Amino acid sequence: MPHEDKKYINGLLKEEVSIIKEIYKKWGPECKRFVLSNSGNVQDADDLFQECLLTILKHAKLHKIELNVPFGGYLYFIYRNKWIDTLRKRKNEQLRISESTRYTNELTSKALAEETELVNERMLLFYACLYQLSDFCKTLIDGRLKKMSSKQLMNLLKLPTANAVDFRMHKCRKQLKKLIEQHPNFEELFFRSKPKEK
Amino acid sequence: MEKEITINKYINGELTGSALSQFEALLKEDKALAEEVQFHKEVDKTLAIHEEVESNENLKSLLKDLGKTHIQNKPLERVDSSTQTKEAEIIANPEIFPENEPKIKNLNRYAWLAAAAALLLFLFVPNMLKKSNPDLADHHFKLYQLNDTEMGNGNMDQLYKKAKANYADGQFKEANVLFREYDQAKPNVPKVWLAIGSAEFKLNELDAALLSFQKVIEMKDSEVYHPQAYWYLALCYLKKDEAQQAIHQLKKIKEGQDFYSEAKRLLKKLQ
């Protein structure tokens, strides 16, 4: 049965200002405290919180999130894990996380947060591979993502027929698939059975 | 070649009737093909959602405003009993929480900070002479030039000319009121929205300008105006000091299109 906090996911999906405001009011200060006590500043906290909400939104748009846990715990594990990644990237040698005891036992929230994170990492991998394609393929795939018709793409890329657009699109998609499958993180992101420990 | 075209049409949801049934039957037989098609569909959907969320300037601007109110400006609240964090424990244990260390240690830290600042000054003074991103944006920005073609029937043409005159005189607020009035009656004219966006840029209403230029890209049959829209989108992001987003837009301008050489030069400065 979905948790009553599902309203926060729905609010994000519908971009309801009152709900998003409530999320900020309820959990923004908590995220700020977490970042400030773990080598970050207020700007980091603001950026992190925004990034987390966009990550949740992307996950919710891609797959239906079955939220059967409180939103606060789910959100906490997302910003906690993202922040640990940020600190690792900043090469913070003495990584000692001071964290909330409020959510420690919410293992289901933690698992859902890790799933959201995995979806986001896959998304970033696809995007990174898209940007390795030729300009022609990028424009073609980008145009299709923006729902341009074959005729529009035909004119934009100066292709002779709509069939030529489909043919070239298929070739580009194949190249993209190859890049994705050759990416060093592909195996880990698509075939790992257990989320990485943090 | 026909097979590739059919696969692509299927992924795009453009196959109908008997062609669709035939292809679906083929998918049942050919597992490898079915997996490949599924993979492409998943990639398309994922990329489309990523693009949709990342280009949602309205939402991003809302989150930015809420962040300013609830994270940046609000004073740090005391930890209440329901949100007991280890931070609270740390406050009671000065050896872990630097803010509570004895003052002599803080002085030590300031000495380190001063040394680091001196080193940074030494290393980066030449870079400080470079233009900042917002300055670069202002330096490259030129108002979109509206031409003198007829814009609709008598009344509509008058309205457009009035808006255009205000625009040319630098009366951007007034111009945009009239341009929007024009858009109500005759929507989705790309050059009108390029002018609205340019005026918003001049008024420093950057989020609104981003939406206006984005609108040009989303309009039907507006491809010829895309390079201009990408160029102006890039300048808006640059003015907002979001260089990565600016670079992303500049890279969309292709060789032979308007603003290509300007984009290339600006990219060199940014990368």
Tab-separated table of C-alpha atoms in Angstrom:
chain	number	residue	atom	x	y	z
A	1	MET	CA	0.000	0.000	0.000
A	2	PRO	CA	1.465	3.387	-0.927
A	3	HIS	CA	2.609	5.612	1.925
A	4	GLU	CA	0.731	8.855	2.539
A	5	ASP	CA	3.962	10.669	1.633
A	6	LYS	CA	3.359	9.579	-1.985
A	7	LYS	CA	1.843	13.055	-2.271
A	8	TYR	CA	5.397	14.458	-2.377
A	9	ILE	CA	6.268	12.345	-5.421
A	10	ASN	CA	3.002	13.297	-7.114
A	11	GLY	CA	3.574	16.955	-6.229
A	12	LEU	CA	6.998	16.846	-7.853
A	13	LEU	CA	5.576	15.185	-10.951
A	14	LYS	CA	2.860	17.825	-11.237
A	15	GLU	CA	5.272	20.612	-10.220
A	16	GLU	CA	2.879	21.736	-7.485
A	17	VAL	CA	4.470	24.766	-5.878
A	18	SER	CA	2.811	24.234	-2.471
A	19	ILE	CA	4.060	20.637	-2.216
A	20	ILE	CA	7.591	21.461	-3.369
A	21	LYS	CA	7.644	24.331	-0.889
A	22	GLU	CA	6.585	21.926	1.854
A	23	ILE	CA	9.445	19.577	0.917
A	24	TYR	CA	11.915	22.447	1.245
A	25	LYS	CA	10.426	23.610	4.537
A	26	LYS	CA	10.330	20.144	6.071
A	27	TRP	CA	13.632	18.673	4.917
A	28	GLY	CA	15.736	21.531	3.554
A	29	PRO	CA	17.165	22.493	6.978
A	30	GLU	CA	17.928	18.855	7.753
A	31	CYS	CA	19.919	18.489	4.520
A	32	LYS	CA	21.707	21.759	5.305
A	33	ARG	CA	22.697	20.499	8.754
A	34	PHE	CA	23.987	17.280	7.247
A	35	VAL	CA	26.134	19.040	4.648
A	36	LEU	CA	27.448	21.635	7.101
A	37	SER	CA	28.541	18.953	9.529
A	38	ASN	CA	30.261	17.060	6.727
A	39	SER	CA	32.725	19.556	5.229
A	40	GLY	CA	30.235	21.396	3.023
A	41	ASN	CA	28.789	24.890	2.888
A	42	VAL	CA	25.334	26.369	2.462
A	43	GLN	CA	25.678	26.617	-1.329
A	44	ASP	CA	26.632	22.925	-1.448
A	45	ALA	CA	23.523	22.082	0.557
A	46	ASP	CA	21.299	24.120	-1.737
A	47	ASP	CA	22.757	22.541	-4.884
A	48	LEU	CA	22.584	19.060	-3.365
A	49	PHE	CA	18.955	19.404	-2.315
A	50	GLN	CA	17.940	20.655	-5.764
A	51	GLU	CA	19.868	17.850	-7.463
A	52	CYS	CA	18.156	15.257	-5.265
A	53	LEU	CA	14.686	16.499	-6.127
A	54	LEU	CA	15.507	16.431	-9.844
A	55	THR	CA	16.902	12.910	-9.449
A	56	ILE	CA	13.707	11.751	-7.747
A	57	LEU	CA	11.636	13.439	-10.431
A	58	LYS	CA	13.550	11.679	-13.212
A	59	HIS	CA	13.113	8.314	-11.508
A	60	ALA	CA	9.405	8.949	-10.968
A	61	LYS	CA	8.941	9.917	-14.612
A	62	LEU	CA	10.847	6.899	-15.888
A	63	HIS	CA	9.391	4.206	-13.636
A	64	LYS	CA	6.498	4.483	-11.266
A	65	ILE	CA	8.011	4.855	-7.786
A	66	GLU	CA	6.149	2.691	-5.308
A	67	LEU	CA	6.697	4.829	-2.255
A	68	ASN	CA	5.822	2.672	0.708
A	69	VAL	CA	8.250	4.416	3.054
A	70	PRO	CA	8.335	7.941	4.536
A	71	PHE	CA	9.612	10.497	2.046
A	72	GLY	CA	12.009	12.039	4.579
A	73	GLY	CA	14.072	8.865	4.995
A	74	TYR	CA	14.115	8.185	1.263
A	75	LEU	CA	15.281	11.738	0.570
A	76	TYR	CA	17.865	11.517	3.350
A	77	PHE	CA	19.558	8.453	1.862
A	78	ILE	CA	19.635	10.068	-1.560
A	79	TYR	CA	21.374	13.253	-0.380
A	80	ARG	CA	23.606	11.311	1.987
A	81	ASN	CA	24.865	9.041	-0.797
A	82	LYS	CA	25.228	11.882	-3.283
A	83	TRP	CA	27.157	13.909	-0.753
A	84	ILE	CA	29.503	11.011	0.014
A	85	ASP	CA	30.165	10.729	-3.742
A	86	THR	CA	30.858	14.469	-3.909
A	87	LEU	CA	33.290	14.288	-1.011
A	88	ARG	CA	35.033	11.330	-2.628
A	89	LYS	CA	35.362	13.272	-5.869
A	90	ARG	CA	36.803	16.182	-3.915
A	91	LYS	CA	39.333	13.672	-2.646
A	92	ASN	CA	38.420	14.244	0.931
A	93	GLU	CA	40.920	11.813	2.430
A	94	GLN	CA	39.467	11.683	5.908
A	95	LEU	CA	35.949	10.735	4.975
A	96	ARG	CA	34.158	10.467	8.285
A	97	ILE	CA	30.464	11.002	7.946
A	98	SER	CA	28.482	12.489	10.753
A	99	GLU	CA	24.979	11.374	10.019
A	100	SER	CA	21.419	11.480	11.193
A	101	THR	CA	20.378	8.774	13.607
A	102	ARG	CA	16.775	9.476	12.723
A	103	TYR	CA	16.749	7.281	9.642
A	104	THR	CA	19.436	4.697	10.444
A	105	ASN	CA	16.976	1.826	10.697
A	106	GLU	CA	14.951	2.703	7.639
A	107	LEU	CA	16.464	0.030	5.448
A	108	THR	CA	13.601	0.056	2.939
A	109	SER	CA	14.067	3.801	2.436
A	110	LYS	CA	17.768	3.165	1.927
A	111	ALA	CA	17.088	0.471	-0.682
A	112	LEU	CA	14.653	2.696	-2.577
A	113	ALA	CA	17.124	5.582	-2.501
A	114	GLU	CA	19.787	3.281	-3.954
A	115	GLU	CA	17.413	2.255	-6.721
A	116	THR	CA	16.779	5.934	-7.552
A	117	GLU	CA	20.490	6.525	-7.590
A	118	LEU	CA	21.044	3.590	-9.939
A	119	VAL	CA	18.392	4.893	-12.346
A	120	ASN	CA	20.093	8.277	-12.276
A	121	GLU	CA	23.537	6.828	-12.910
A	122	ARG	CA	22.241	4.854	-15.889
A	123	MET	CA	20.658	8.017	-17.221
A	124	LEU	CA	23.954	9.879	-16.933
A	125	LEU	CA	25.776	7.034	-18.664
A	126	PHE	CA	23.354	7.178	-21.622
A	127	TYR	CA	23.761	10.923	-21.793
A	128	ALA	CA	27.556	10.750	-21.646
A	129	CYS	CA	27.555	8.215	-24.508
A	130	LEU	CA	25.168	10.328	-26.563
A	131	TYR	CA	27.712	13.144	-26.385
A	132	GLN	CA	30.437	10.891	-27.764
A	133	LEU	CA	28.526	10.393	-31.006
A	134	SER	CA	29.215	12.370	-34.178
A	135	ASP	CA	27.520	15.769	-34.486
A	136	PHE	CA	25.231	14.288	-37.121
A	137	CYS	CA	24.028	11.476	-34.855
A	138	LYS	CA	23.708	13.808	-31.859
A	139	THR	CA	21.521	16.204	-33.839
A	140	LEU	CA	19.439	13.347	-35.192
A	141	ILE	CA	18.818	11.679	-31.828
A	142	ASP	CA	18.409	15.004	-30.042
A	143	GLY	CA	15.869	16.088	-32.660
A	144	ARG	CA	13.924	12.884	-32.192
A	145	LEU	CA	13.948	13.342	-28.409
A	146	LYS	CA	12.464	16.791	-29.005
A	147	LYS	CA	9.746	15.047	-31.018
A	148	MET	CA	10.765	16.521	-34.357
A	149	SER	CA	9.098	14.771	-37.276
A	150	SER	CA	11.042	12.852	-39.938
A	151	LYS	CA	10.283	15.687	-42.363
A	152	GLN	CA	11.724	18.299	-39.993
A	153	LEU	CA	14.823	16.157	-39.439
A	154	MET	CA	15.103	15.593	-43.178
A	155	ASN	CA	15.233	19.364	-43.768
A	156	LEU	CA	17.501	20.064	-40.818
A	157	LEU	CA	20.072	17.468	-41.813
A	158	LYS	CA	19.605	17.877	-45.552
A	159	LEU	CA	18.706	14.215	-46.089
A	160	PRO	CA	16.935	13.285	-49.328
A	161	THR	CA	13.966	11.292	-47.944
A	162	ALA	CA	12.183	10.439	-44.709
A	163	ASN	CA	13.360	6.837	-45.146
A	164	ALA	CA	16.934	8.103	-45.187
A	165	VAL	CA	16.242	9.724	-41.794
A	166	ASP	CA	15.006	6.391	-40.409
A	167	PHE	CA	17.942	4.502	-41.862
A	168	ARG	CA	20.533	6.929	-40.493
A	169	MET	CA	18.714	7.072	-37.168
A	170	HIS	CA	18.959	3.314	-36.857
A	171	LYS	CA	22.694	3.443	-37.566
A	172	CYS	CA	23.144	6.153	-34.934
A	173	ARG	CA	21.136	4.182	-32.386
A	174	LYS	CA	23.359	1.162	-33.025
A	175	GLN	CA	26.458	3.273	-32.460
A	176	LEU	CA	24.968	4.601	-29.248
A	177	LYS	CA	24.177	1.063	-28.075
A	178	LYS	CA	27.761	0.014	-28.793
A	179	LEU	CA	29.152	2.982	-26.829
A	180	ILE	CA	26.853	2.249	-23.897
A	181	GLU	CA	27.805	-1.426	-23.820
A	182	GLN	CA	31.504	-0.613	-24.040
A	183	HIS	CA	31.346	1.953	-21.245
A	184	PRO	CA	33.490	0.871	-18.267
A	185	ASN	CA	30.539	1.286	-15.887
A	186	PHE	CA	28.035	-0.603	-18.034
A	187	GLU	CA	28.398	-4.009	-16.384
A	188	GLU	CA	28.223	-2.556	-12.902
A	189	LEU	CA	25.183	-0.395	-13.573
A	190	PHE	CA	23.162	-2.926	-15.504
A	191	PHE	CA	24.118	-6.246	-14.043
A	192	ARG	CA	25.074	-5.609	-10.457
A	193	SER	CA	22.850	-7.558	-8.125
A	194	LYS	CA	23.582	-5.552	-5.025
A	195	PRO	CA	23.906	-1.759	-4.756
A	196	LYS	CA	27.402	-0.614	-3.897
A	197	GLU	CA	28.042	-0.049	-0.215
A	198	LYS	CA	28.509	3.488	1.083
B	1	MET	CA	18.087	-1.166	-45.545
B	2	GLU	CA	14.354	-1.806	-45.339
B	3	LYS	CA	14.761	-3.762	-42.111
B	4	GLU	CA	16.565	-0.856	-40.422
B	5	ILE	CA	13.861	1.566	-41.549
B	6	THR	CA	11.121	-0.715	-40.185
B	7	ILE	CA	12.910	-1.142	-36.842
B	8	ASN	CA	13.281	2.598	-36.520
B	9	LYS	CA	9.670	3.262	-37.419
B	10	TYR	CA	8.570	0.671	-34.829
B	11	ILE	CA	10.670	2.284	-32.078
B	12	ASN	CA	9.193	5.658	-32.987
B	13	GLY	CA	5.665	4.215	-32.798
B	14	GLU	CA	5.098	4.963	-36.489
B	15	LEU	CA	4.274	1.446	-37.670
B	16	THR	CA	0.562	0.733	-38.141
B	17	GLY	CA	-1.786	-1.904	-39.534
B	18	SER	CA	-0.397	-5.037	-41.133
B	19	ALA	CA	3.186	-3.721	-41.053
B	20	LEU	CA	2.908	-3.471	-37.269
B	21	SER	CA	1.413	-6.967	-36.886
B	22	GLN	CA	4.095	-8.451	-39.112
B	23	PHE	CA	6.867	-6.775	-37.164
B	24	GLU	CA	5.390	-7.847	-33.818
B	25	ALA	CA	5.258	-11.441	-35.081
B	26	LEU	CA	8.910	-11.154	-36.097
B	27	LEU	CA	9.797	-9.870	-32.618
B	28	LYS	CA	8.213	-12.962	-31.076
B	29	GLU	CA	10.389	-15.190	-33.224
B	30	ASP	CA	13.636	-13.277	-33.089
B	31	LYS	CA	14.664	-12.814	-29.456
B	32	ALA	CA	17.862	-10.951	-30.304
B	33	LEU	CA	15.925	-8.427	-32.349
B	34	ALA	CA	13.334	-8.073	-29.576
B	35	GLU	CA	16.086	-7.381	-27.041
B	36	GLU	CA	17.713	-4.844	-29.319
B	37	VAL	CA	14.441	-3.006	-29.905
B	38	GLN	CA	13.706	-3.031	-26.173
B	39	PHE	CA	17.152	-1.609	-25.474
B	40	HIS	CA	16.673	1.254	-27.950
B	41	LYS	CA	13.237	2.040	-26.536
B	42	GLU	CA	14.630	2.149	-23.006
B	43	VAL	CA	17.504	4.431	-24.069
B	44	ASP	CA	15.123	6.761	-25.937
B	45	LYS	CA	12.737	7.011	-23.016
B	46	THR	CA	15.543	7.575	-20.513
B	47	LEU	CA	17.232	10.256	-22.598
B	48	ALA	CA	13.932	11.992	-23.309
B	49	ILE	CA	13.140	12.216	-19.589
B	50	HIS	CA	16.632	13.425	-18.751
B	51	GLU	CA	16.342	16.127	-21.420
B	52	GLU	CA	12.825	17.059	-20.320
B	53	VAL	CA	13.789	17.511	-16.658
B	54	GLU	CA	17.121	19.199	-17.330
B	55	SER	CA	15.552	21.728	-19.691
B	56	ASN	CA	12.655	22.521	-17.363
B	57	GLU	CA	13.755	26.052	-16.528
B	58	ASN	CA	10.496	26.857	-14.740
B	59	LEU	CA	11.020	24.072	-12.234
B	60	LYS	CA	14.714	24.801	-11.816
B	61	SER	CA	14.002	28.448	-11.178
B	62	LEU	CA	11.346	27.498	-8.576
B	63	LEU	CA	13.812	25.167	-6.814
B	64	LYS	CA	16.452	27.879	-6.891
B	65	ASP	CA	14.090	30.388	-5.268
B	66	LEU	CA	12.959	27.901	-2.621
B	67	GLY	CA	16.574	26.996	-1.933
B	68	LYS	CA	17.397	30.639	-1.378
B	69	THR	CA	14.564	31.001	1.118
B	70	HIS	CA	14.729	27.705	2.952
B	71	ILE	CA	18.363	26.680	2.710
B	72	GLN	CA	20.498	29.735	2.029
B	73	ASN	CA	18.844	32.481	4.055
B	74	LYS	CA	17.127	30.692	6.859
B	75	PRO	CA	19.307	30.579	9.972
B	76	LEU	CA	20.448	27.116	10.978
B	77	GLU	CA	17.797	25.665	13.246
B	78	ARG	CA	18.592	23.944	16.506
B	79	VAL	CA	18.344	20.208	16.288
B	80	ASP	CA	15.029	19.151	17.799
B	81	SER	CA	14.460	15.887	19.618
B	82	SER	CA	12.907	14.183	16.627
B	83	THR	CA	15.819	14.993	14.377
B	84	GLN	CA	18.645	14.115	16.672
B	85	THR	CA	21.741	13.930	14.570
B	86	LYS	CA	25.236	13.018	15.484
B	87	GLU	CA	25.932	16.680	14.888
B	88	ALA	CA	24.185	17.340	18.180
B	89	GLU	CA	26.449	14.848	19.856
B	90	ILE	CA	29.412	16.454	18.195
B	91	ILE	CA	28.473	19.871	19.562
B	92	ALA	CA	28.932	18.345	22.983
B	93	ASN	CA	32.250	16.835	21.908
B	94	PRO	CA	34.514	19.676	20.794
B	95	GLU	CA	37.296	17.359	19.685
B	96	ILE	CA	35.126	16.255	16.732
B	97	PHE	CA	33.339	19.494	15.909
B	98	PRO	CA	35.837	22.128	14.773
B	99	GLU	CA	33.630	25.122	15.712
B	100	ASN	CA	33.918	24.167	19.362
B	101	GLU	CA	37.660	23.743	19.417
B	102	PRO	CA	39.654	26.027	21.708
B	103	LYS	CA	40.303	29.452	20.147
B	104	ILE	CA	44.034	28.920	19.813
B	105	LYS	CA	43.307	26.114	17.330
B	106	ASN	CA	41.042	28.437	15.376
B	107	LEU	CA	43.888	30.969	15.156
B	108	ASN	CA	46.059	28.236	13.729
B	109	ARG	CA	43.424	27.571	11.142
B	110	TYR	CA	43.301	31.268	10.171
B	111	ALA	CA	47.067	31.228	9.655
B	112	TRP	CA	46.652	28.314	7.271
B	113	LEU	CA	43.802	30.079	5.521
B	114	ALA	CA	45.918	33.221	5.087
B	115	ALA	CA	48.751	31.183	3.607
B	116	ALA	CA	46.349	29.396	1.267
B	117	ALA	CA	44.816	32.719	0.204
B	118	ALA	CA	48.257	34.159	-0.537
B	119	LEU	CA	49.116	31.121	-2.637
B	120	LEU	CA	45.821	31.342	-4.508
B	121	LEU	CA	46.427	35.031	-5.233
B	122	PHE	CA	49.867	34.249	-6.549
B	123	LEU	CA	48.571	31.475	-8.799
B	124	PHE	CA	45.401	33.073	-10.046
B	125	VAL	CA	46.013	36.814	-10.389
B	126	PRO	CA	46.514	36.470	-14.177
B	127	ASN	CA	43.169	34.654	-14.415
B	128	MET	CA	41.463	37.380	-12.407
B	129	LEU	CA	42.159	39.766	-15.249
B	130	LYS	CA	39.961	37.628	-17.497
B	131	LYS	CA	36.356	38.702	-18.044
B	132	SER	CA	33.819	37.000	-15.803
B	133	ASN	CA	31.126	34.872	-17.472
B	134	PRO	CA	28.357	37.497	-17.030
B	135	ASP	CA	30.696	40.150	-18.485
B	136	LEU	CA	31.481	37.877	-21.423
B	137	ALA	CA	27.744	37.445	-22.011
B	138	ASP	CA	27.187	41.214	-22.043
B	139	HIS	CA	30.170	41.690	-24.312
B	140	HIS	CA	28.806	39.240	-26.914
B	141	PHE	CA	25.161	40.153	-26.670
B	142	LYS	CA	23.658	42.091	-29.548
B	143	LEU	CA	19.968	42.799	-29.710
B	144	TYR	CA	18.136	40.520	-32.148
B	145	GLN	CA	17.487	42.550	-35.293
B	146	LEU	CA	13.908	42.600	-36.494
B	147	ASN	CA	13.455	43.207	-40.200
B	148	ASP	CA	10.823	45.316	-41.903
B	149	THR	CA	8.605	42.641	-43.400
B	150	GLU	CA	4.830	43.010	-43.168
B	151	MET	CA	3.482	41.239	-40.117
B	152	GLY	CA	-0.159	40.405	-40.773
B	153	ASN	CA	-3.111	42.580	-41.691
B	154	GLY	CA	-3.389	46.342	-41.016
B	155	ASN	CA	-4.029	46.276	-37.239
B	156	MET	CA	-1.628	43.480	-36.565
B	157	ASP	CA	1.057	45.139	-38.611
B	158	GLN	CA	0.531	48.374	-36.652
B	159	LEU	CA	0.826	46.536	-33.335
B	160	TYR	CA	4.017	44.853	-34.482
B	161	LYS	CA	5.492	48.150	-35.716
B	162	LYS	CA	4.691	49.841	-32.401
B	163	ALA	CA	6.321	47.008	-30.468
B	164	LYS	CA	9.308	47.104	-32.781
B	165	ALA	CA	9.715	50.862	-32.336
B	166	ASN	CA	9.729	50.510	-28.529
B	167	TYR	CA	12.192	47.644	-28.849
B	168	ALA	CA	14.523	49.696	-31.029
B	169	ASP	CA	14.290	52.613	-28.549
B	170	GLY	CA	15.299	50.412	-25.636
B	171	GLN	CA	11.790	50.552	-24.102
B	172	PHE	CA	11.926	46.831	-23.490
B	173	LYS	CA	9.131	46.502	-20.950
B	174	GLU	CA	6.678	48.343	-23.162
B	175	ALA	CA	7.886	46.455	-26.218
B	176	ASN	CA	7.308	43.102	-24.568
B	177	VAL	CA	3.771	43.987	-23.510
B	178	LEU	CA	2.989	44.741	-27.163
B	179	PHE	CA	4.862	41.727	-28.522
B	180	ARG	CA	2.923	39.462	-26.181
B	181	GLU	CA	-0.329	41.108	-27.265
B	182	TYR	CA	0.704	40.373	-30.830
B	183	ASP	CA	1.504	36.774	-29.870
B	184	GLN	CA	-1.981	36.367	-28.394
B	185	ALA	CA	-3.506	37.133	-31.753
B	186	LYS	CA	-0.869	35.510	-33.909
B	187	PRO	CA	0.998	32.941	-31.813
B	188	ASN	CA	4.329	31.278	-32.352
B	189	VAL	CA	6.177	33.651	-34.637
B	190	PRO	CA	9.821	32.747	-33.930
B	191	LYS	CA	11.278	36.200	-34.538
B	192	VAL	CA	8.790	37.804	-32.148
B	193	TRP	CA	9.960	35.421	-29.433
B	194	LEU	CA	13.609	36.030	-30.243
B	195	ALA	CA	12.882	39.733	-29.726
B	196	ILE	CA	10.955	39.083	-26.492
B	197	GLY	CA	13.853	36.971	-25.203
B	198	SER	CA	16.391	39.632	-26.168
B	199	ALA	CA	14.379	42.294	-24.361
B	200	GLU	CA	14.173	40.062	-21.278
B	201	PHE	CA	17.930	39.590	-21.420
B	202	LYS	CA	18.357	43.370	-21.431
B	203	LEU	CA	15.950	43.637	-18.480
B	204	ASN	CA	18.049	40.993	-16.709
B	205	GLU	CA	15.014	38.691	-16.542
B	206	LEU	CA	17.179	35.734	-17.450
B	207	ASP	CA	14.899	32.857	-16.507
B	208	ALA	CA	12.109	34.379	-18.569
B	209	ALA	CA	14.529	34.924	-21.457
B	210	LEU	CA	15.597	31.276	-21.302
B	211	LEU	CA	11.961	30.215	-21.606
B	212	SER	CA	11.388	32.541	-24.551
B	213	PHE	CA	14.377	31.254	-26.506
B	214	GLN	CA	13.501	27.672	-25.610
B	215	LYS	CA	10.015	28.330	-26.954
B	216	VAL	CA	11.513	29.221	-30.331
B	217	ILE	CA	13.213	25.831	-30.476
B	218	GLU	CA	10.026	24.016	-29.575
B	219	MET	CA	7.920	25.807	-32.207
B	220	LYS	CA	6.828	23.878	-35.240
B	221	ASP	CA	8.893	24.545	-38.385
B	222	SER	CA	11.229	26.950	-36.614
B	223	GLU	CA	14.477	25.139	-37.523
B	224	VAL	CA	15.867	28.093	-39.406
B	225	TYR	CA	15.790	30.125	-36.155
B	226	HIS	CA	17.411	27.443	-33.991
B	227	PRO	CA	21.013	28.676	-34.297
B	228	GLN	CA	19.961	32.139	-33.100
B	229	ALA	CA	17.979	30.606	-30.247
B	230	TYR	CA	20.932	28.409	-29.185
B	231	TRP	CA	23.247	31.414	-29.320
B	232	TYR	CA	20.978	33.520	-27.121
B	233	LEU	CA	20.314	30.598	-24.759
B	234	ALA	CA	24.079	30.242	-24.370
B	235	LEU	CA	24.439	33.940	-23.543
B	236	CYS	CA	21.649	33.727	-20.964
B	237	TYR	CA	23.336	30.802	-19.238
B	238	LEU	CA	26.654	32.589	-19.362
B	239	LYS	CA	25.105	35.655	-17.771
B	240	LYS	CA	23.751	33.351	-15.063
B	241	ASP	CA	27.328	32.081	-14.662
B	242	GLU	CA	26.316	28.597	-15.791
B	243	ALA	CA	29.167	28.026	-18.215
B	244	GLN	CA	28.567	24.300	-18.749
B	245	GLN	CA	25.006	24.914	-19.891
B	246	ALA	CA	26.259	27.692	-22.165
B	247	ILE	CA	28.841	25.351	-23.708
B	248	HIS	CA	26.140	22.740	-24.224
B	249	GLN	CA	24.019	25.231	-26.202
B	250	LEU	CA	26.947	26.585	-28.227
B	251	LYS	CA	27.893	23.088	-29.344
B	252	LYS	CA	24.468	22.714	-30.937
B	253	ILE	CA	25.303	25.363	-33.546
B	254	LYS	CA	26.589	23.534	-36.597
B	255	GLU	CA	29.111	24.590	-39.211
B	256	GLY	CA	27.522	26.730	-41.884
B	257	GLN	CA	24.727	27.949	-39.606
B	258	ASP	CA	24.302	31.491	-38.305
B	259	PHE	CA	26.487	32.338	-35.307
B	260	TYR	CA	28.785	29.352	-35.959
B	261	SER	CA	32.005	31.373	-35.961
B	262	GLU	CA	30.898	33.429	-32.941
B	263	ALA	CA	29.999	30.230	-31.097
B	264	LYS	CA	33.358	28.684	-31.977
B	265	ARG	CA	35.238	31.728	-30.661
B	266	LEU	CA	33.220	31.856	-27.471
B	267	LEU	CA	33.683	28.121	-26.913
B	268	LYS	CA	37.446	28.602	-27.127
B	269	LYS	CA	37.259	31.190	-24.355
B	270	LEU	CA	35.097	28.974	-22.191
B	271	GLN	CA	36.894	25.634	-22.556
